[in-house]
PDB file of C-alpha atoms in Angstrom:
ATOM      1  CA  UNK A  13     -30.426  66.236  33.829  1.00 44.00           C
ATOM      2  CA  UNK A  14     -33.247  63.777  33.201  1.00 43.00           C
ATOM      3  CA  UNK A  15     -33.364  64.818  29.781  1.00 48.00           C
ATOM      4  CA  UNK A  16     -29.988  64.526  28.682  1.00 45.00           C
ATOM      5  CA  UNK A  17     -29.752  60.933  30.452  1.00 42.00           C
ATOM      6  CA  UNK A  18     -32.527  59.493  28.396  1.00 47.00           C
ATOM      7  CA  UNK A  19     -30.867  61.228  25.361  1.00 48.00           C
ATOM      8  CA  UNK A  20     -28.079  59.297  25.951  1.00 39.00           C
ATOM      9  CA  UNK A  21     -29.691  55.737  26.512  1.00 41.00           C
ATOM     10  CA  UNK A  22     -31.688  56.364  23.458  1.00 46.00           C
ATOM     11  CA  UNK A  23     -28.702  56.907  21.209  1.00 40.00           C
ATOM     12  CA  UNK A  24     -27.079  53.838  23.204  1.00 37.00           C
ATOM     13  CA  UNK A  25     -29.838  52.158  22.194  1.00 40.00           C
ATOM     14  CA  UNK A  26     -30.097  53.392  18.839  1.00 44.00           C
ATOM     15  CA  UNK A  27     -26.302  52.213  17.857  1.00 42.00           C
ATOM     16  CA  UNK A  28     -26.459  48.671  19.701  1.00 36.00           C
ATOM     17  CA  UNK A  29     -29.506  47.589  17.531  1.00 41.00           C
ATOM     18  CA  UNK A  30     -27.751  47.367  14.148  1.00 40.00           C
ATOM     19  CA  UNK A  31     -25.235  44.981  16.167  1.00 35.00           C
ATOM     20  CA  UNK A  32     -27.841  42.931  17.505  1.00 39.00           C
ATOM     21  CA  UNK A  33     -29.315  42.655  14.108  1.00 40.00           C
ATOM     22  CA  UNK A  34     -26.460  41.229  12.349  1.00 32.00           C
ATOM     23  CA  UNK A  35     -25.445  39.184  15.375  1.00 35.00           C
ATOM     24  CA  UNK A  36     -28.855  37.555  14.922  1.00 41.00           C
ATOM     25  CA  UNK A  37     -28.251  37.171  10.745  1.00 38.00           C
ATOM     26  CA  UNK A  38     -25.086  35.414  11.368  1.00 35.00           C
ATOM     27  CA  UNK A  39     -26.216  32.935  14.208  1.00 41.00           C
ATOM     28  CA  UNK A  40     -27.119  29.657  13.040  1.00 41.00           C
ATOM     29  CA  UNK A  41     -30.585  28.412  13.865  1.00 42.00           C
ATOM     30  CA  UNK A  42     -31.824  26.217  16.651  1.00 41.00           C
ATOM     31  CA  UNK A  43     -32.931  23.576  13.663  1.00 40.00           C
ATOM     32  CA  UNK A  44     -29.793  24.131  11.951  1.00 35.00           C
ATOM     33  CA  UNK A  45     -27.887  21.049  12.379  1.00 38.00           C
ATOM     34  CA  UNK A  46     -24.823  21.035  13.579  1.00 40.00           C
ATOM     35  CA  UNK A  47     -21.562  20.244  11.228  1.00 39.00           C
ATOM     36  CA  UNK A  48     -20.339  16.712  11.615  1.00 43.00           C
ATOM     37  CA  UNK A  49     -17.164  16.613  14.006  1.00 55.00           C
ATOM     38  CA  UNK A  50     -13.375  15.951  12.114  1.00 59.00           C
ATOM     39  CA  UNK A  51     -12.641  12.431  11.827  1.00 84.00           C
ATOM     40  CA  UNK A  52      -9.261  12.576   8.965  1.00 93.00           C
ATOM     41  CA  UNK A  53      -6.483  15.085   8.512  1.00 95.00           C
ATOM     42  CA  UNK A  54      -3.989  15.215   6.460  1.00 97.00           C
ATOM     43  CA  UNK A  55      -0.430  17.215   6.606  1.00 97.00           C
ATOM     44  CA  UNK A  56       2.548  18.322   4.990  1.00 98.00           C
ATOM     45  CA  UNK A  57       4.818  19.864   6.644  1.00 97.00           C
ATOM     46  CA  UNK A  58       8.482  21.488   6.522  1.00 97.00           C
ATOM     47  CA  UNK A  59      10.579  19.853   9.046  1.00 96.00           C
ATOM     48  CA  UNK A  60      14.329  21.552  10.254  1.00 96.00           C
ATOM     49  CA  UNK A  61      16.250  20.162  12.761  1.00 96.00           C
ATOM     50  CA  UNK A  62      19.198  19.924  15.056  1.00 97.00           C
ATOM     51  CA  UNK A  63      21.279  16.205  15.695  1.00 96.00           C
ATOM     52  CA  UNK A  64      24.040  14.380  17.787  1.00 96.00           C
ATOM     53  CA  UNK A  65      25.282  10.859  17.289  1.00 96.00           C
ATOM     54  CA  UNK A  66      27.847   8.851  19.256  1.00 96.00           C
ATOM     55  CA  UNK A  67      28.210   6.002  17.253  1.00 95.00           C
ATOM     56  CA  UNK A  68      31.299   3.996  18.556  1.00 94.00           C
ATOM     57  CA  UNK A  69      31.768   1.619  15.854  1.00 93.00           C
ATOM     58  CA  UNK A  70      32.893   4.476  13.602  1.00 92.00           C
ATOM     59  CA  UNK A  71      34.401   7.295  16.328  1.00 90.00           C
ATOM     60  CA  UNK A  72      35.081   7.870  19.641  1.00 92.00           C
ATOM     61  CA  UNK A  73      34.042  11.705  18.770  1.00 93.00           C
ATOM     62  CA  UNK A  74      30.378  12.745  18.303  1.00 95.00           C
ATOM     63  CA  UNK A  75      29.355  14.314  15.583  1.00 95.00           C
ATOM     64  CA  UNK A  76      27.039  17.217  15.822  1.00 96.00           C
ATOM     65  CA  UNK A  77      25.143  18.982  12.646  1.00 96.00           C
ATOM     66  CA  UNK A  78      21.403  19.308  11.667  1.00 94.00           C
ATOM     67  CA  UNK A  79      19.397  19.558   8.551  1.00 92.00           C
ATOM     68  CA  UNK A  80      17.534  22.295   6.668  1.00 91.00           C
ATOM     69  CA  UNK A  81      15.657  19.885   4.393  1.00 88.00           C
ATOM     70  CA  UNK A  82      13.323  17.782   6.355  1.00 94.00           C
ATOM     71  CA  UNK A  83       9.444  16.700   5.213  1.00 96.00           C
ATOM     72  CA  UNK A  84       6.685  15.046   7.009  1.00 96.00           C
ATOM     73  CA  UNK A  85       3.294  13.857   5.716  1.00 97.00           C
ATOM     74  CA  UNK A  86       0.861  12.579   8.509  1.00 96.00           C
ATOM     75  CA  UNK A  87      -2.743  11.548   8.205  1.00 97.00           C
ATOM     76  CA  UNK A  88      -5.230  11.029  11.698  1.00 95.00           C
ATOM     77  CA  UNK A  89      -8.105   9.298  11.986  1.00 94.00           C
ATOM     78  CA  UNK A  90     -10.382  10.231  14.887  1.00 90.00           C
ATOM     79  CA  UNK A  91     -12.679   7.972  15.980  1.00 88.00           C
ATOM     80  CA  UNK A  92     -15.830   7.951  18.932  1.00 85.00           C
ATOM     81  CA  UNK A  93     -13.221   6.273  21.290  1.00 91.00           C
ATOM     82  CA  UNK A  94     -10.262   4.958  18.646  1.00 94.00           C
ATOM     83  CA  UNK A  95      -7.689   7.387  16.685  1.00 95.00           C
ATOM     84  CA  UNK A  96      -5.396   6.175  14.378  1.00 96.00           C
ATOM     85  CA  UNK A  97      -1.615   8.407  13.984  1.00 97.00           C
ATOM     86  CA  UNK A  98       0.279   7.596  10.845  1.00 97.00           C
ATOM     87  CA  UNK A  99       3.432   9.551   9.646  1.00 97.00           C
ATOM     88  CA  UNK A 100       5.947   9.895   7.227  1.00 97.00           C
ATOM     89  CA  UNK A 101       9.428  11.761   7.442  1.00 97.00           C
ATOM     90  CA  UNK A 102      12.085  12.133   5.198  1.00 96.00           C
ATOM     91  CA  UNK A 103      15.302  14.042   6.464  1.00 95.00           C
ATOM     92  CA  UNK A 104      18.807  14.571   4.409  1.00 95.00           C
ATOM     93  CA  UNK A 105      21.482  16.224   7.446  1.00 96.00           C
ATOM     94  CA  UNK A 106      25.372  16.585   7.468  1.00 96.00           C
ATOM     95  CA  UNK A 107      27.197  16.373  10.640  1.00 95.00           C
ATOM     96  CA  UNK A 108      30.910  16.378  11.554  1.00 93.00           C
ATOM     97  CA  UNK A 109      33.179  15.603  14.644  1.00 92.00           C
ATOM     98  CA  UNK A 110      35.381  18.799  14.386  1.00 90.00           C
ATOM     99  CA  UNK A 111      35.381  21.628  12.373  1.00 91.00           C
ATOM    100  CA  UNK A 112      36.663  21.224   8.939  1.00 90.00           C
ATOM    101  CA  UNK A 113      40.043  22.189   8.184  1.00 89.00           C
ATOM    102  CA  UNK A 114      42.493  22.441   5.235  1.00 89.00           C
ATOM    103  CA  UNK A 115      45.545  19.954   4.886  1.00 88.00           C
ATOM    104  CA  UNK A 116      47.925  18.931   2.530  1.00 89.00           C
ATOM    105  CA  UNK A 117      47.483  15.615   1.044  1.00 84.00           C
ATOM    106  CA  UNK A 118      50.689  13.344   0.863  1.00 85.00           C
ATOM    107  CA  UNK A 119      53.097  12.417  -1.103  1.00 83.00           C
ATOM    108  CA  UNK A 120      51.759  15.566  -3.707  1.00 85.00           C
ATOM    109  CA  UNK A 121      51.383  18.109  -1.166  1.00 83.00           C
ATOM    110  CA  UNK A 122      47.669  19.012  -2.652  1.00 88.00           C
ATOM    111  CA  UNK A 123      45.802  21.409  -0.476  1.00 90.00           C
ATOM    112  CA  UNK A 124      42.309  19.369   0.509  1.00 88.00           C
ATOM    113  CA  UNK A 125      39.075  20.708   2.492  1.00 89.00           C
ATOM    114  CA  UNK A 126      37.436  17.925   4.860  1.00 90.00           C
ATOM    115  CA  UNK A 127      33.823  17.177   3.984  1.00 92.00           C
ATOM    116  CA  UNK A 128      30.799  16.521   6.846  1.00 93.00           C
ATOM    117  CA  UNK A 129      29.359  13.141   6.485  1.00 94.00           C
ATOM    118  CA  UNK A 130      26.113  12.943   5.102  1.00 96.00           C
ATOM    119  CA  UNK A 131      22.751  11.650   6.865  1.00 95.00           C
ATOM    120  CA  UNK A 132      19.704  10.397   5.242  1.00 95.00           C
ATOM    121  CA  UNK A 133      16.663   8.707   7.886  1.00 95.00           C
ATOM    122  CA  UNK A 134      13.307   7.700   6.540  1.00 95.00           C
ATOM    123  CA  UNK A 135      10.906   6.753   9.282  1.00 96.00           C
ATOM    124  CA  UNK A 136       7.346   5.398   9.196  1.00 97.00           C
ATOM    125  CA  UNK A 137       5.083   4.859  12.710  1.00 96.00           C
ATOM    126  CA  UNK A 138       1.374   3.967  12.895  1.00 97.00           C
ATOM    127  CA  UNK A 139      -0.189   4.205  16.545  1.00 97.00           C
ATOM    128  CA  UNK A 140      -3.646   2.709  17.548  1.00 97.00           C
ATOM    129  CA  UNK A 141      -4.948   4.362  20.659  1.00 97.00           C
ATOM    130  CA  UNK A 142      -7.839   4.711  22.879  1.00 96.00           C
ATOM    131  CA  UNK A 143      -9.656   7.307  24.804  1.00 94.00           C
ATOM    132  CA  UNK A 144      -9.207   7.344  28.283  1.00 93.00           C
ATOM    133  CA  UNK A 145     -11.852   9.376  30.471  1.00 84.00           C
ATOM    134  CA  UNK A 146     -10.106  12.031  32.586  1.00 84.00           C
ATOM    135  CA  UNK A 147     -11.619  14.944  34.344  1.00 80.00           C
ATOM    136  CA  UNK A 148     -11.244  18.447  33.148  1.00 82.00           C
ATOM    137  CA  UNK A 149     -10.945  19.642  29.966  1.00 89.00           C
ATOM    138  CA  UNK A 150      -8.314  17.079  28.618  1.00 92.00           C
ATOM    139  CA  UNK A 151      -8.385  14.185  26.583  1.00 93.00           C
ATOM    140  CA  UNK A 152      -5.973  11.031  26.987  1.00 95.00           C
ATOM    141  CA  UNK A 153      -5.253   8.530  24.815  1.00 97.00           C
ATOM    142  CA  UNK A 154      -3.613   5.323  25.390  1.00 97.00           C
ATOM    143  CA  UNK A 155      -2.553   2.574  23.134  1.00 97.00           C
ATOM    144  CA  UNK A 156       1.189   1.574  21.336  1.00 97.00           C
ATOM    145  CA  UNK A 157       2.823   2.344  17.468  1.00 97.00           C
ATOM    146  CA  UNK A 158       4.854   0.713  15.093  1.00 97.00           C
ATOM    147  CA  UNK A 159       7.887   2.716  14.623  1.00 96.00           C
ATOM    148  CA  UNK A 160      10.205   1.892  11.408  1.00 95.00           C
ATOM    149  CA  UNK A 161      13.436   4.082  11.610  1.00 96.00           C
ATOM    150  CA  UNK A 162      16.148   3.440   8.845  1.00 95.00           C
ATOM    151  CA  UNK A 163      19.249   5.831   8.501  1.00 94.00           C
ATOM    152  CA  UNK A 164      21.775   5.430   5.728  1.00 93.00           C
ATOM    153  CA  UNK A 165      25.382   7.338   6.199  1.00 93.00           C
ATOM    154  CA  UNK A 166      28.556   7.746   4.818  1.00 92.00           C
ATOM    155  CA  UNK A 167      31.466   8.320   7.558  1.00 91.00           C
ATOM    156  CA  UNK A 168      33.838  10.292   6.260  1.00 89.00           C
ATOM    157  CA  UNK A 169      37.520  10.307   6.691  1.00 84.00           C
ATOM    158  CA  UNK A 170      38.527  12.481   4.222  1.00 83.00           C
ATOM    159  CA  UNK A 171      39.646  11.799   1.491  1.00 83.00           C
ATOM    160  CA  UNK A 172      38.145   8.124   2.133  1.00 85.00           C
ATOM    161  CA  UNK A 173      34.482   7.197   3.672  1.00 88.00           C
ATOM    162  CA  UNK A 174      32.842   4.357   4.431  1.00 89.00           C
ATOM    163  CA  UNK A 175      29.201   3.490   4.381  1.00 89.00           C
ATOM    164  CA  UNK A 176      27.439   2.970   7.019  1.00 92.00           C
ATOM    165  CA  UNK A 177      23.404   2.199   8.257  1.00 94.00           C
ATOM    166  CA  UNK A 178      21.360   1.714  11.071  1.00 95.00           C
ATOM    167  CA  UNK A 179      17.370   0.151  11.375  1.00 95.00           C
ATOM    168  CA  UNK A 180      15.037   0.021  14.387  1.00 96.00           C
ATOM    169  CA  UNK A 181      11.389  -1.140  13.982  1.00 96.00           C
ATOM    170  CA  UNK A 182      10.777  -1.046  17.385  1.00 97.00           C
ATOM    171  CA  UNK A 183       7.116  -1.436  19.257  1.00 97.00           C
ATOM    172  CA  UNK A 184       6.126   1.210  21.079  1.00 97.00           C
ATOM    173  CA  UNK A 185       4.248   2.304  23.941  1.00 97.00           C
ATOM    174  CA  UNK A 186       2.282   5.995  23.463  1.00 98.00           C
ATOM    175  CA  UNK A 187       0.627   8.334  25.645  1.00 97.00           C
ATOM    176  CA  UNK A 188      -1.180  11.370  24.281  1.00 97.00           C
ATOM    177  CA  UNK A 189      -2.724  14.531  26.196  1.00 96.00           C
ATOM    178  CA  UNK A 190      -4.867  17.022  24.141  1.00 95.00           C
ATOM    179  CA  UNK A 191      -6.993  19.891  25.077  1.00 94.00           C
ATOM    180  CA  UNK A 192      -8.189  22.828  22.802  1.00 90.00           C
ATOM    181  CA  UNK A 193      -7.785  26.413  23.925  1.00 88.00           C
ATOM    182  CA  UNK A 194     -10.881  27.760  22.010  1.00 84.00           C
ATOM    183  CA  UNK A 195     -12.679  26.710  18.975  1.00 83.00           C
ATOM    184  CA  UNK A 196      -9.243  27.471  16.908  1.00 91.00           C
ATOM    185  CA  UNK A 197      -6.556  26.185  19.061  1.00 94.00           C
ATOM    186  CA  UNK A 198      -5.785  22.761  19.851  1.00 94.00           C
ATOM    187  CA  UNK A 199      -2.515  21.360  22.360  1.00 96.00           C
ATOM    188  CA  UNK A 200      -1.498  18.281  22.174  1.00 97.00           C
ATOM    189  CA  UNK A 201       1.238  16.417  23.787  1.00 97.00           C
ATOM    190  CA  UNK A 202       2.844  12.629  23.055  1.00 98.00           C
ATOM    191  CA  UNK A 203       5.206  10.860  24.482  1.00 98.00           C
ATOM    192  CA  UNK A 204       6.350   7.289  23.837  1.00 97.00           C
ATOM    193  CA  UNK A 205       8.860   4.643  24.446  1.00 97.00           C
ATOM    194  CA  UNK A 206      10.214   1.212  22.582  1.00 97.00           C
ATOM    195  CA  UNK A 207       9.445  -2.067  24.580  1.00 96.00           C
ATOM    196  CA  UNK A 208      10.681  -4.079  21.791  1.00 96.00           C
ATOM    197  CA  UNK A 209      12.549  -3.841  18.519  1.00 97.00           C
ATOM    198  CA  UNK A 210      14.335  -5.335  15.212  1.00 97.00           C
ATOM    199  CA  UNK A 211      17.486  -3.461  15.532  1.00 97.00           C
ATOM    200  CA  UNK A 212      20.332  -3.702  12.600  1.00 95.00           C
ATOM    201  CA  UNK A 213      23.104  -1.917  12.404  1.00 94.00           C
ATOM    202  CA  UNK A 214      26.592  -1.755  10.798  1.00 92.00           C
ATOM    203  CA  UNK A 215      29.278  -4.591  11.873  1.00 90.00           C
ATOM    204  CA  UNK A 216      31.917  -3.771  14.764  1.00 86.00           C
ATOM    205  CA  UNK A 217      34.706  -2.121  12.426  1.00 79.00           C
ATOM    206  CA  UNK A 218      32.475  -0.402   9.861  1.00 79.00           C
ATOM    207  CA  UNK A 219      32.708  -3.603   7.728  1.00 81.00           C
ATOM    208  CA  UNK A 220      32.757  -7.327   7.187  1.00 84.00           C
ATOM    209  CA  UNK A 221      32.196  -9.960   4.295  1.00 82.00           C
ATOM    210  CA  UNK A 222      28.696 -10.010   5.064  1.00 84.00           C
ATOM    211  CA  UNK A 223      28.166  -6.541   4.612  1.00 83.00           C
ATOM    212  CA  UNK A 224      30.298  -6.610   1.214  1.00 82.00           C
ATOM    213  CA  UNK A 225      27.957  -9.334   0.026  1.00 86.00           C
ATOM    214  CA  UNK A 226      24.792  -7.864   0.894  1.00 86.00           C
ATOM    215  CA  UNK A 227      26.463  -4.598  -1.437  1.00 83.00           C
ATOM    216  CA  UNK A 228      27.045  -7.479  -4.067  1.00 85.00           C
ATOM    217  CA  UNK A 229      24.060  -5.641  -6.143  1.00 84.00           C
ATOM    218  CA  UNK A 230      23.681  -2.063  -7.081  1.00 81.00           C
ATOM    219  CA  UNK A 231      19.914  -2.429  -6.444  1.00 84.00           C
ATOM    220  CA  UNK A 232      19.119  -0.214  -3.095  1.00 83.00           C
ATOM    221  CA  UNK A 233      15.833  -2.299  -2.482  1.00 87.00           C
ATOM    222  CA  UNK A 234      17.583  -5.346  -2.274  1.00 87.00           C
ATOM    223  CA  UNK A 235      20.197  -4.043  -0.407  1.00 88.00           C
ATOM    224  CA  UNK A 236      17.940  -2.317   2.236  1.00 86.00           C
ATOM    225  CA  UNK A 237      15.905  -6.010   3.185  1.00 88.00           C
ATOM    226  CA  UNK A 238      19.399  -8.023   3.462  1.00 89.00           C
ATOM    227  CA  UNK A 239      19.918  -4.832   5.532  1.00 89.00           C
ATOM    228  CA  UNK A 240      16.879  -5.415   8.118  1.00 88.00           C
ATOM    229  CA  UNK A 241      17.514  -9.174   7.735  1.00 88.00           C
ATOM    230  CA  UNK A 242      20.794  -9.396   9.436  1.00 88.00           C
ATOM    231  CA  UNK A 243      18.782  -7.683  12.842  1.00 91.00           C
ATOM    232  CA  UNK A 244      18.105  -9.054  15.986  1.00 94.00           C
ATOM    233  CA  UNK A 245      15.415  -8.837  19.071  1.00 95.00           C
ATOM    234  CA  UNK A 246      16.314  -5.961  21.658  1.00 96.00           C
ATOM    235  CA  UNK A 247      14.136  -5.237  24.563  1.00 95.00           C
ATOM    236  CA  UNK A 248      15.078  -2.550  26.963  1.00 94.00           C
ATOM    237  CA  UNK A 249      17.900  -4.262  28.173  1.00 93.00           C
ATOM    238  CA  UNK A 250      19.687  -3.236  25.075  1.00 94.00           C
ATOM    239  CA  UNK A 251      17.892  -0.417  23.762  1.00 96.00           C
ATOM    240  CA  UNK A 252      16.274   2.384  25.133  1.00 96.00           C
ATOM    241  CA  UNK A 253      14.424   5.454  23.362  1.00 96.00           C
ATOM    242  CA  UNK A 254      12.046   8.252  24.101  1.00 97.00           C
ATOM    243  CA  UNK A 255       9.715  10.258  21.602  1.00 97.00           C
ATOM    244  CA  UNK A 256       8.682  13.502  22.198  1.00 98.00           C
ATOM    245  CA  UNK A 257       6.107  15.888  20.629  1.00 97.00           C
ATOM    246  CA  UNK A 258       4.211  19.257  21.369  1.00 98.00           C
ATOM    247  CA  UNK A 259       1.726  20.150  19.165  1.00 97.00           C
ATOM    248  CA  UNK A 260      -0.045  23.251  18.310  1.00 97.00           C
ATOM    249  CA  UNK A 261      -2.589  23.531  15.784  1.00 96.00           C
ATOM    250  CA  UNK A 262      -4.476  26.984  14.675  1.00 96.00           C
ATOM    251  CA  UNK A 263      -7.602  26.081  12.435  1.00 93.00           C
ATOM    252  CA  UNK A 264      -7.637  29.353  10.146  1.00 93.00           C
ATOM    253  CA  UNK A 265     -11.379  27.439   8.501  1.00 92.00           C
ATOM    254  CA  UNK A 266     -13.076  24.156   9.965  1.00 87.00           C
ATOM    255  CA  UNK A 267     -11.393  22.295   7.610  1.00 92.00           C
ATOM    256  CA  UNK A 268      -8.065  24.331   6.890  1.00 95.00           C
ATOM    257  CA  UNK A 269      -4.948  25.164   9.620  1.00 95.00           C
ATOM    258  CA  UNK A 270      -1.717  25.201  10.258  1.00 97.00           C
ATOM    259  CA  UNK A 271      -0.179  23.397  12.749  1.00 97.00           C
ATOM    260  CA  UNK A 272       3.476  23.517  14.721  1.00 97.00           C
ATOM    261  CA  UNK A 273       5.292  20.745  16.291  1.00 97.00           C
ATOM    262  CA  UNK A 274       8.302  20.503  18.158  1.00 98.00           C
ATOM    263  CA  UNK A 275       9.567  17.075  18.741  1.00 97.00           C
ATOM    264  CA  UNK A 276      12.422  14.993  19.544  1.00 97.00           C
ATOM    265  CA  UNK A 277      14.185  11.802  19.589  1.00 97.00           C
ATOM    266  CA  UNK A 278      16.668   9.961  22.257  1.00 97.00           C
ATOM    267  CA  UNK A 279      18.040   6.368  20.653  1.00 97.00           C
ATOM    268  CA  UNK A 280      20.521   4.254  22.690  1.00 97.00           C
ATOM    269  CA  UNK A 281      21.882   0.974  21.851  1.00 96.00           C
ATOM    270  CA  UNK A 282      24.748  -1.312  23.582  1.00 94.00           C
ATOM    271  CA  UNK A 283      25.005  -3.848  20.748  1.00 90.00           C
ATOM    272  CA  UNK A 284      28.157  -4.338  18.993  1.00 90.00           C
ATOM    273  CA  UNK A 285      29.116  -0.936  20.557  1.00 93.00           C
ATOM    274  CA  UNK A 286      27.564   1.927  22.216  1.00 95.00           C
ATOM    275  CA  UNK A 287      25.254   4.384  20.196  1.00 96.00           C
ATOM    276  CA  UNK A 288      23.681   7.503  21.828  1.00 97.00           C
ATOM    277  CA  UNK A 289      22.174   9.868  19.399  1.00 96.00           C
ATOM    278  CA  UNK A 290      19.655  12.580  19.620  1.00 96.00           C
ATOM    279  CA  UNK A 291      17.231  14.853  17.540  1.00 96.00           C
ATOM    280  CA  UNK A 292      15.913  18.039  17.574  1.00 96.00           C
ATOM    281  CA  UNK A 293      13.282  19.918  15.431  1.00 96.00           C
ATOM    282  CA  UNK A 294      10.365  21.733  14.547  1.00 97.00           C
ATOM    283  CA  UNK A 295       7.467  21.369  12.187  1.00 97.00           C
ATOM    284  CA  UNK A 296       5.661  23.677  10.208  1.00 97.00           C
ATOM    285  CA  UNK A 297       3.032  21.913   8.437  1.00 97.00           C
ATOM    286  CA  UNK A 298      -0.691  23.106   6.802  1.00 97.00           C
ATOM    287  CA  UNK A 299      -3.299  20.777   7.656  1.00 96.00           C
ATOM    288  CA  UNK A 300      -6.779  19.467   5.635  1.00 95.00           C
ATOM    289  CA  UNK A 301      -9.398  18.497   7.779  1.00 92.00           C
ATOM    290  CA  UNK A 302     -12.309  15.991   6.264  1.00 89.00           C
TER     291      UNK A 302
END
C-alpha cells in the first residue's frame, strides 16, 4: 500500500512540473517593469434605440418610434485624480402618433399612405471630473459637463409637414461610480442632471415670421446659429432632465475591448408649451486604449 501511494505522488509530481515550468516562462520578472496604466480611449460604437416625445406645440398625441441607425464616438482621458469624458452621437429615428393608415385624398379620391415624421439629434457633452476617495473597491468621480443637444424634425400631417427643432446646451452636474470585476471587466455607472441651460425651441403654433426669416437662406449653418440665438436661460424651474448610463467594458488585449452601454435620457420643458420626451438605447462600441 506504501508502494503504490508513493507511485502515485511521484507521477503527481511528475505531471505538475511541466505546469510549473511554463507558469514560471510566462511570469514577468520582479525587475520587469510594470506597463504604464491607460490614460486615453477612444470609441466607436453602434448605437439603437427606443423614443417618446410629447411635444405640445405640434400634438396633443405622443409619438412613439426608435431608430436603427445611431453612432457614437467618445474619447476619455484618465488622469492621477482628473478624467476628462467627451462624446459624440449622431441618431436619424422616425416616430408617429398612431399607426399609419390608408385614406383617400379629396376632391380626387387618390388612395394615400401616412408617413412617420422623421428625427435627426446631434449631441456633443464634455465632463471634467474628479476623484473622490471612497472605501471599497469603487471609484467616484465628481465634477459637471457641457451638454449640447440639437434635434431637427419634420411633423408630419400627411400629405403636409412642417419643420420643426429643438436645442438645449444645458450645464450639468455628473456623478460617476466605477469598479472593475477582474483585470478584463470594468462597471461603470453615470448619472447626471442640468442646473442650467440655453434652451430654443420652435414658436407656439409650429411657426412665426421669425422663424420664416431665420429659413430666409438655404444655408443649414446659418440657419442652425439664428436657431440657438433666439434661446433663452432655463434653470430647473423650467427644465428638468436626467442622464443615465451603465457601462460594461471587456478588454479582449490591454489596449483593445469592447464595451456595452445602456443609457437613457428624460427632457422636460414648460416653455411655450409642455415637452416630455424620453430615450432609450444601447451601445455596442470597440474601444482603443493608449
Amino acid at each position: 500500500m506504501r508502494n503504490r501511494t508513493a507511485s502515485l505522488i511521484a507521477l503527481l509530481l511528475a505531471g505538475l512540473a511541466p505546469t510549473a515550468a511554463l507558469a514560471d516562462a510566462l511570469a514577468p520578472s520582479a525587475s520587469e517593469p510594470e506597463a504604464p496604466a491607460k490614460q486615453h480611449e477612444l470609441s466607436l460604437g453602434w448605437s439603437p434605440r427606443l423614443m417618446q416625445r410629447h411635444d405640445e406645440i405640434f400634438s396633443p398625441r405622443p409619438a412613439r418610434g426608435g431608430s436603427a441607425f445611431g453612432l457614437s464616438f467618445g474619447h476619455e482621458w484618465e488622469g492621477e485624480k482628473t478624467a476628462h469624458r467627451s462624446g459624440l452621437d449622431f441618431m436619424k429615428a422616425l416616430a408617429k402618433t398612431r399607426p399609419l393608415f390608408e385614406y383617400s385624398r379629396w376632391p380626387t379620391g387618390e388612395t394615400q399612405q401616412t408617413e412617420a415624421t422623421p428625427f435627426t439629434a446631434l449631441r456633443l457633452d464634455h465632463a471634467v471630473l474628479r476623484r473622490v476617495a471612497v472605501p471599497g473597491p469603487f471609484t467616484l468621480h465628481l465634477g459637471g459637463a457641457a451638454d449640447l443637444d440639437f434635434q431637427h424634425f419634420d411633423w408630419v400631417w400627411h400629405p403636409l409637414a412642417i419643420g420643426g427643432y429643438t436645442g438645449l446646451l444645458s450645464l450639468d452636474a455628473r456623478a460617476e461610480v466605477e469598479t472593475h470585476l477582474g483585470a478584463r471587466h470594468e462597471l461603470r455607472l453615470a448619472v447626471s442632471t442640468p442646473l442650467l441651460a440655453w434652451v430654443t425651441r420652435s414658436p407656439y403654433a409650429a411657426n412665426d415670421a421669425q422663424l420664416i426669416w431665420n429659413n430666409r437662406e438655404a444655408n443649414p449653418v446659418k440657419t442652425f446659429f439664428r436657431y440657438l440665438s433666439q434661446g433663452q436661460v432655463r434653470t430647473v424651474d423650467s427644465h428638468q432632465g436626467l442622464r443615465v448610463k451603465l457601462r460594461y467594458a471587456y478588454h479582449l488585449t490591454p489596449r483593445y475591448g469592447l464595451v456595452l452601454t445602456a443609457h437613457g435620457r428624460l427632457v422636460h420643458l414648460t416653455e411655450p408649451r409642455p415637452l416630455m420626451a424620453s430615450e432609450w438605447g444601447v451601445t455596442l462600441a470597440t474601444a482603443w486604449s493608449f
